[in-house]
Amino acid sequence: MTAAITIQGAAKLFGGRSVIGEVSAEVRDHEFVSVLGPSGCGKSTLLRLIAGLAPLDGGEIRLFDQPVRAPAANVGFVFQTSNLLPWCDVRANLLLGVDLDPGAPRPSEAALAELIATLGLSGFEESFPHELSGGMRHRVAIGQALIRNPRILLMDEPFGALDALTRDRLNMELLRIWQRDRKTVVLVTHSIAEAVLLSDRVIVMSERPSRVIEEVTIDLPRPRDPSRTREDPAFGDYLVRLSGLMGVV
Ligand SMILES: Nc1ncnc2c1ncn2[C@@H]1O[C@H](COP(=O)(O)OP(=O)(O)O)[C@@H](O)[C@H]1O
Ligand SMILES: [Mg+2]
């Protein structure tokens, strides 16, 4: 299968101190991979390196076999906090990235309506961020990344600040969206359960200077849904195994 992301001996220093020691990993096209690791081990930094938002200090990262040298057009990024403009409605917020980049192709009205429907935001096109729930705001943020139809979607703890119920709903939405068009996804999360529920594979990183401790393939049937998948005894086994690797138990 085609490799979407190839990371070979990636290293990153800040102020002369090694943050990412040496990370090597591969993500296949259409694969959903989560990254777990202790706080401060360089997970956000790794995503920024993949997106070409920061330079490497060693090693190489390739997207579809092309070395990353600048912010990559085929990558969508969902940041830790959703940065919606309060004075723009949902539609304008979704189109922000397209409007700000004269080179970006503008989606047709039909494509925009389809994206809004996929995000479960039909009827809210003209609502402003303060009129939306936290979950809806996060879905707009995901839409901002999806609107340019990237081949790779990088998500940095996108649901971190949400309550458990909203998080469950968004996980379900994300599964539905992913199952529909199967983009390559790398999700950084601090939730072991979320990683198991969503992923084909989970990469566990060490304390910094970080390296990959282990990669765990999540062999649970798809399509998944949070309540049914959690009842699968194998789900519990994965939680125990990953908790052990994370030093939680
Ligand atoms: N732009 C930066 N300048 C200096 N230090 C940074 C910068 N970005 C991240 N760091 C440091 O690198 C380490 C890893 O950060 P980060 O990638 O945000 O970790 P994680 O997302 O795993 O919590 C932290 O110690 C952080 O303070
Ligand atoms: Mg982070």
mmCIF file of C-alpha atoms and ligand atoms in Angstrom:
data_model
loop_
_atom_site.group_PDB
_atom_site.id
_atom_site.type_symbol
_atom_site.label_atom_id
_atom_site.label_comp_id
_atom_site.label_asym_id
_atom_site.label_seq_id
_atom_site.Cartn_x
_atom_site.Cartn_y
_atom_site.Cartn_z
ATOM 1 C CA MET A 1 0.000 0.000 0.000
ATOM 2 C CA THR A 2 1.131 3.574 -0.685
ATOM 3 C CA ALA A 3 2.846 5.435 2.135
ATOM 4 C CA ALA A 4 1.174 8.784 2.763
ATOM 5 C CA ILE A 5 3.641 9.898 5.439
ATOM 6 C CA THR A 6 7.165 8.602 5.854
ATOM 7 C CA ILE A 7 9.116 9.829 8.877
ATOM 8 C CA GLN A 8 12.759 8.789 8.920
ATOM 9 C CA GLY A 9 14.855 9.674 11.928
ATOM 10 C CA ALA A 10 13.078 12.991 12.449
ATOM 11 C CA ALA A 11 14.756 15.141 15.103
ATOM 12 C CA LYS A 12 13.912 18.541 16.561
ATOM 13 C CA LEU A 13 15.769 20.780 19.008
ATOM 14 C CA PHE A 14 14.494 23.836 20.836
ATOM 15 C CA GLY A 15 17.098 26.122 22.391
ATOM 16 C CA GLY A 16 19.752 23.466 21.891
ATOM 17 C CA ARG A 17 17.715 20.858 23.779
ATOM 18 C CA SER A 18 16.523 17.761 22.019
ATOM 19 C CA VAL A 19 12.725 17.493 22.044
ATOM 20 C CA ILE A 20 12.152 14.925 19.326
ATOM 21 C CA GLY A 21 15.091 12.571 19.719
ATOM 22 C CA GLU A 22 14.685 10.341 16.742
ATOM 23 C CA VAL A 23 11.280 9.367 15.436
ATOM 24 C CA SER A 24 10.654 7.016 12.561
ATOM 25 C CA ALA A 25 7.198 5.927 11.468
ATOM 26 C CA GLU A 26 5.108 5.392 8.406
ATOM 27 C CA VAL A 27 1.437 6.119 7.826
ATOM 28 C CA ARG A 28 -0.250 4.432 4.896
ATOM 29 C CA ASP A 29 -2.684 6.165 2.583
ATOM 30 C CA HIS A 30 -6.240 6.019 4.037
ATOM 31 C CA GLU A 31 -4.926 4.895 7.413
ATOM 32 C CA PHE A 32 -6.146 6.374 10.720
ATOM 33 C CA VAL A 33 -3.248 6.609 13.145
ATOM 34 C CA SER A 34 -3.277 8.073 16.649
ATOM 35 C CA VAL A 35 -0.257 9.322 18.564
ATOM 36 C CA LEU A 36 -0.109 8.943 22.337
ATOM 37 C CA GLY A 37 2.683 10.176 24.553
ATOM 38 C CA PRO A 38 3.443 12.101 27.729
ATOM 39 C CA SER A 39 2.764 15.816 27.814
ATOM 40 C CA GLY A 40 5.689 17.803 26.386
ATOM 41 C CA CYS A 41 7.194 14.885 24.440
ATOM 42 C CA GLY A 42 6.782 16.727 21.151
ATOM 43 C CA LYS A 43 3.496 15.434 19.708
ATOM 44 C CA SER A 44 2.332 18.863 18.539
ATOM 45 C CA THR A 45 5.824 19.569 17.249
ATOM 46 C CA LEU A 46 5.766 16.326 15.260
ATOM 47 C CA LEU A 47 2.482 17.295 13.591
ATOM 48 C CA ARG A 48 3.925 20.727 12.755
ATOM 49 C CA LEU A 49 6.967 19.061 11.204
ATOM 50 C CA ILE A 50 4.724 16.798 9.107
ATOM 51 C CA ALA A 51 2.717 19.829 7.956
ATOM 52 C CA GLY A 52 5.873 21.729 7.025
ATOM 53 C CA LEU A 53 5.102 24.438 9.587
ATOM 54 C CA ALA A 54 8.493 24.027 11.275
ATOM 55 C CA PRO A 55 11.869 22.863 9.964
ATOM 56 C CA LEU A 56 13.496 19.586 10.945
ATOM 57 C CA ASP A 57 16.869 19.470 12.689
ATOM 58 C CA GLY A 58 17.580 15.978 11.448
ATOM 59 C CA GLY A 59 16.120 13.167 9.411
ATOM 60 C CA GLU A 60 13.479 13.467 6.755
ATOM 61 C CA ILE A 61 9.711 13.520 6.355
ATOM 62 C CA ARG A 62 8.065 12.693 3.039
ATOM 63 C CA LEU A 63 4.416 13.027 2.017
ATOM 64 C CA PHE A 64 3.537 10.685 -0.833
ATOM 65 C CA ASP A 65 7.271 10.377 -1.393
ATOM 66 C CA GLN A 66 7.872 14.144 -1.697
ATOM 67 C CA PRO A 67 10.145 15.650 0.978
ATOM 68 C CA VAL A 68 8.356 18.276 3.090
ATOM 69 C CA ARG A 69 10.036 21.652 2.640
ATOM 70 C CA ALA A 70 7.216 24.163 3.079
ATOM 71 C CA PRO A 71 3.605 24.161 4.319
ATOM 72 C CA ALA A 72 2.046 21.392 2.276
ATOM 73 C CA ALA A 73 -1.120 22.094 0.285
ATOM 74 C CA ASN A 74 -2.439 18.546 0.573
ATOM 75 C CA VAL A 75 -2.476 18.667 4.380
ATOM 76 C CA GLY A 76 -5.328 19.911 6.570
ATOM 77 C CA PHE A 77 -4.574 20.847 10.180
ATOM 78 C CA VAL A 78 -7.048 20.930 13.053
ATOM 79 C CA PHE A 79 -5.458 22.766 15.975
ATOM 80 C CA GLN A 80 -5.879 22.203 19.689
ATOM 81 C CA THR A 81 -8.167 25.217 20.065
ATOM 82 C CA SER A 82 -10.678 26.060 17.371
ATOM 83 C CA ASN A 83 -9.875 29.506 16.026
ATOM 84 C CA LEU A 84 -13.214 30.626 14.622
ATOM 85 C CA LEU A 85 -13.668 34.313 13.910
ATOM 86 C CA PRO A 86 -16.485 35.515 16.186
ATOM 87 C CA TRP A 87 -17.797 38.037 13.647
ATOM 88 C CA CYS A 88 -18.058 35.487 10.826
ATOM 89 C CA ASP A 89 -20.936 33.048 10.448
ATOM 90 C CA VAL A 90 -20.414 29.298 9.910
ATOM 91 C CA ARG A 91 -20.275 29.637 6.148
ATOM 92 C CA ALA A 92 -17.719 32.460 6.233
ATOM 93 C CA ASN A 93 -15.637 30.651 8.856
ATOM 94 C CA LEU A 94 -15.576 27.529 6.699
ATOM 95 C CA LEU A 95 -14.466 29.535 3.677
ATOM 96 C CA LEU A 96 -11.826 31.473 5.619
ATOM 97 C CA GLY A 97 -8.816 29.482 4.434
ATOM 98 C CA VAL A 98 -10.055 29.580 0.853
ATOM 99 C CA ASP A 99 -10.773 33.327 0.991
ATOM 100 C CA LEU A 100 -7.362 34.111 2.468
ATOM 101 C CA ASP A 101 -5.488 32.133 -0.182
ATOM 102 C CA PRO A 102 -6.000 33.444 -3.711
ATOM 103 C CA GLY A 103 -4.476 30.250 -5.104
ATOM 104 C CA ALA A 104 -6.953 27.933 -3.380
ATOM 105 C CA PRO A 105 -9.730 26.475 -5.505
ATOM 106 C CA ARG A 106 -13.144 27.641 -4.310
ATOM 107 C CA PRO A 107 -15.579 24.796 -3.630
ATOM 108 C CA SER A 108 -18.806 24.791 -5.622
ATOM 109 C CA GLU A 109 -22.031 25.639 -3.763
ATOM 110 C CA ALA A 110 -22.988 21.969 -3.998
ATOM 111 C CA ALA A 111 -19.665 20.837 -2.496
ATOM 112 C CA LEU A 112 -20.006 23.391 0.288
ATOM 113 C CA ALA A 113 -23.552 22.258 1.063
ATOM 114 C CA GLU A 114 -22.365 18.654 1.138
ATOM 115 C CA LEU A 115 -19.534 19.482 3.537
ATOM 116 C CA ILE A 116 -21.943 21.371 5.802
ATOM 117 C CA ALA A 117 -24.302 18.385 5.767
ATOM 118 C CA THR A 118 -21.430 15.976 6.500
ATOM 119 C CA LEU A 119 -20.494 18.114 9.486
ATOM 120 C CA GLY A 120 -24.100 18.007 10.701
ATOM 121 C CA LEU A 121 -24.346 21.790 10.404
ATOM 122 C CA SER A 122 -27.137 22.137 7.838
ATOM 123 C CA GLY A 123 -29.418 24.988 8.888
ATOM 124 C CA PHE A 124 -26.622 26.680 10.827
ATOM 125 C CA GLU A 125 -24.855 28.253 7.838
ATOM 126 C CA GLU A 126 -25.676 31.741 9.059
ATOM 127 C CA SER A 127 -25.117 31.143 12.770
ATOM 128 C CA PHE A 128 -22.247 32.868 14.542
ATOM 129 C CA PRO A 129 -19.784 30.997 16.780
ATOM 130 C CA HIS A 130 -21.418 32.272 19.995
ATOM 131 C CA GLU A 131 -24.693 30.729 18.834
ATOM 132 C CA LEU A 132 -23.128 27.259 18.480
ATOM 133 C CA SER A 133 -22.414 24.549 21.043
ATOM 134 C CA GLY A 134 -18.801 23.616 21.787
ATOM 135 C CA GLY A 135 -19.174 20.463 19.707
ATOM 136 C CA MET A 136 -20.521 22.402 16.739
ATOM 137 C CA ARG A 137 -17.644 24.879 16.901
ATOM 138 C CA HIS A 138 -15.232 21.952 16.776
ATOM 139 C CA ARG A 139 -17.049 20.550 13.763
ATOM 140 C CA VAL A 140 -16.639 23.904 12.007
ATOM 141 C CA ALA A 141 -12.912 23.751 12.797
ATOM 142 C CA ILE A 142 -12.734 20.275 11.253
ATOM 143 C CA GLY A 143 -14.632 21.633 8.252
ATOM 144 C CA GLN A 144 -12.061 24.412 7.876
ATOM 145 C CA ALA A 145 -9.453 21.730 7.381
ATOM 146 C CA LEU A 146 -11.631 19.544 5.126
ATOM 147 C CA ILE A 147 -12.814 22.296 2.808
ATOM 148 C CA ARG A 148 -9.668 22.175 0.721
ATOM 149 C CA ASN A 149 -10.111 18.435 0.376
ATOM 150 C CA PRO A 150 -6.656 17.551 1.746
ATOM 151 C CA ARG A 151 -5.344 14.022 1.320
ATOM 152 C CA ILE A 152 -3.941 14.095 4.840
ATOM 153 C CA LEU A 153 -5.684 15.378 7.951
ATOM 154 C CA LEU A 154 -3.594 16.192 11.035
ATOM 155 C CA MET A 155 -5.502 16.724 14.269
ATOM 156 C CA ASP A 156 -3.905 17.997 17.464
ATOM 157 C CA GLU A 157 -6.017 17.027 20.497
ATOM 158 C CA PRO A 158 -9.043 18.514 18.780
ATOM 159 C CA PHE A 159 -11.528 17.360 21.410
ATOM 160 C CA GLY A 160 -9.367 17.898 24.470
ATOM 161 C CA ALA A 161 -11.418 20.614 26.110
ATOM 162 C CA LEU A 162 -14.833 19.020 25.632
ATOM 163 C CA ASP A 163 -16.992 17.099 28.094
ATOM 164 C CA ALA A 164 -17.156 13.306 27.724
ATOM 165 C CA LEU A 165 -20.574 13.204 26.081
ATOM 166 C CA THR A 166 -19.763 15.819 23.440
ATOM 167 C CA ARG A 167 -16.482 14.065 22.837
ATOM 168 C CA ASP A 168 -18.279 10.769 22.229
ATOM 169 C CA ARG A 169 -20.614 12.430 19.754
ATOM 170 C CA LEU A 170 -17.732 14.072 17.915
ATOM 171 C CA ASN A 171 -15.831 10.809 17.822
ATOM 172 C CA MET A 172 -18.857 9.243 16.198
ATOM 173 C CA GLU A 173 -19.051 12.115 13.699
ATOM 174 C CA LEU A 174 -15.364 11.779 12.982
ATOM 175 C CA LEU A 175 -15.728 8.027 12.413
ATOM 176 C CA ARG A 176 -18.609 8.680 10.057
ATOM 177 C CA ILE A 177 -16.673 11.341 8.111
ATOM 178 C CA TRP A 178 -13.562 9.181 7.958
ATOM 179 C CA GLN A 179 -15.463 6.074 6.931
ATOM 180 C CA ARG A 180 -16.988 8.083 4.098
ATOM 181 C CA ASP A 181 -13.886 9.379 2.366
ATOM 182 C CA ARG A 182 -11.039 7.686 4.241
ATOM 183 C CA LYS A 183 -8.496 10.445 4.332
ATOM 184 C CA THR A 184 -5.178 9.653 5.902
ATOM 185 C CA VAL A 185 -5.520 10.871 9.495
ATOM 186 C CA VAL A 186 -2.948 11.432 12.223
ATOM 187 C CA LEU A 187 -4.668 12.257 15.504
ATOM 188 C CA VAL A 188 -2.787 13.371 18.598
ATOM 189 C CA THR A 189 -4.845 12.609 21.672
ATOM 190 C CA HIS A 190 -4.296 12.089 25.390
ATOM 191 C CA SER A 191 -7.257 9.709 25.558
ATOM 192 C CA ILE A 192 -6.227 6.076 25.237
ATOM 193 C CA ALA A 193 -9.879 5.060 24.717
ATOM 194 C CA GLU A 194 -10.304 7.593 21.921
ATOM 195 C CA ALA A 195 -7.151 6.330 20.223
ATOM 196 C CA VAL A 196 -8.366 2.706 20.356
ATOM 197 C CA LEU A 197 -11.883 3.565 19.257
ATOM 198 C CA LEU A 198 -10.834 5.520 16.186
ATOM 199 C CA SER A 199 -7.547 4.130 14.961
ATOM 200 C CA ASP A 200 -6.117 1.450 12.733
ATOM 201 C CA ARG A 201 -2.849 1.861 14.592
ATOM 202 C CA VAL A 202 -1.621 3.685 17.690
ATOM 203 C CA ILE A 203 1.915 5.051 17.948
ATOM 204 C CA VAL A 204 3.206 5.478 21.493
ATOM 205 C CA MET A 205 5.962 8.032 22.064
ATOM 206 C CA SER A 206 8.413 8.194 24.967
ATOM 207 C CA GLU A 207 9.324 11.118 27.221
ATOM 208 C CA ARG A 208 11.575 13.596 25.433
ATOM 209 C CA PRO A 209 13.929 13.326 23.722
ATOM 210 C CA SER A 210 11.152 11.298 22.210
ATOM 211 C CA ARG A 211 11.231 8.197 20.128
ATOM 212 C CA VAL A 212 8.573 5.644 19.217
ATOM 213 C CA ILE A 213 8.202 3.115 22.041
ATOM 214 C CA GLU A 214 5.729 0.906 20.241
ATOM 215 C CA GLU A 215 3.146 0.740 17.500
ATOM 216 C CA VAL A 216 -0.034 -1.143 18.288
ATOM 217 C CA THR A 217 -2.323 -2.295 15.485
ATOM 218 C CA ILE A 218 -5.980 -1.998 16.524
ATOM 219 C CA ASP A 219 -7.652 -4.990 15.008
ATOM 220 C CA LEU A 220 -11.274 -4.165 15.842
ATOM 221 C CA PRO A 221 -14.010 -4.548 13.210
ATOM 222 C CA ARG A 222 -15.280 -1.505 11.305
ATOM 223 C CA PRO A 223 -17.560 0.319 11.055
ATOM 224 C CA ARG A 224 -17.204 1.091 14.757
ATOM 225 C CA ASP A 225 -19.435 2.986 17.068
ATOM 226 C CA PRO A 226 -18.460 4.066 20.567
ATOM 227 C CA SER A 227 -20.932 2.029 22.590
ATOM 228 C CA ARG A 228 -20.708 -1.241 20.677
ATOM 229 C CA THR A 229 -16.958 -1.126 20.174
ATOM 230 C CA ARG A 230 -16.403 -0.516 23.906
ATOM 231 C CA GLU A 231 -18.280 -3.729 24.686
ATOM 232 C CA ASP A 232 -15.834 -5.782 22.638
ATOM 233 C CA PRO A 233 -13.504 -7.568 25.090
ATOM 234 C CA ALA A 234 -10.598 -6.849 22.714
ATOM 235 C CA PHE A 235 -11.228 -3.118 23.275
ATOM 236 C CA GLY A 236 -10.504 -3.588 26.984
ATOM 237 C CA ASP A 237 -7.373 -5.586 26.184
ATOM 238 C CA TYR A 238 -6.053 -2.734 24.020
ATOM 239 C CA LEU A 239 -6.757 -0.233 26.812
ATOM 240 C CA VAL A 240 -4.789 -2.322 29.290
ATOM 241 C CA ARG A 241 -1.890 -2.807 26.894
ATOM 242 C CA LEU A 242 -1.653 0.880 25.950
ATOM 243 C CA SER A 243 -2.074 2.021 29.562
ATOM 244 C CA GLY A 244 0.875 -0.204 30.431
ATOM 245 C CA LEU A 245 2.981 1.301 27.642
ATOM 246 C CA MET A 246 2.021 4.794 28.801
ATOM 247 C CA GLY A 247 2.982 3.936 32.374
ATOM 248 C CA VAL A 248 -0.554 4.621 33.605
ATOM 249 C CA VAL A 249 -0.917 1.270 35.370
HETATM 250 N N1 LIG B 1 8.358 27.058 19.253
HETATM 251 C C1 LIG B 1 8.931 26.537 20.357
HETATM 252 N N2 LIG B 1 9.990 27.136 20.932
HETATM 253 C C2 LIG B 1 10.590 26.594 22.021
HETATM 254 N N3 LIG B 1 10.192 25.460 22.617
HETATM 255 C C3 LIG B 1 9.144 24.831 22.091
HETATM 256 C C4 LIG B 1 8.450 25.330 20.940
HETATM 257 N N4 LIG B 1 7.445 24.478 20.626
HETATM 258 C C5 LIG B 1 7.496 23.500 21.561
HETATM 259 N N5 LIG B 1 8.510 23.702 22.432
HETATM 260 C C6 LIG B 1 8.882 22.818 23.534
HETATM 261 O O1 LIG B 1 9.016 21.504 23.027
HETATM 262 C C7 LIG B 1 8.477 20.558 23.926
HETATM 263 C C8 LIG B 1 7.431 19.728 23.222
HETATM 264 O O2 LIG B 1 6.305 20.540 22.930
HETATM 265 P P1 LIG B 1 5.004 19.974 22.236
HETATM 266 O O3 LIG B 1 5.342 19.501 20.886
HETATM 267 O O4 LIG B 1 3.979 21.050 22.339
HETATM 268 O O5 LIG B 1 4.646 18.731 23.174
HETATM 269 P P2 LIG B 1 3.296 17.907 23.316
HETATM 270 O O6 LIG B 1 2.374 18.335 22.217
HETATM 271 O O7 LIG B 1 3.695 16.478 23.228
HETATM 272 O O8 LIG B 1 2.747 18.220 24.666
HETATM 273 C C9 LIG B 1 7.949 21.340 25.120
HETATM 274 O O9 LIG B 1 8.919 21.312 26.130
HETATM 275 C C10 LIG B 1 7.777 22.736 24.584
HETATM 276 O O10 LIG B 1 7.943 23.686 25.580
HETATM 277 MG MG MG B 2 0.523 19.268 22.213
#
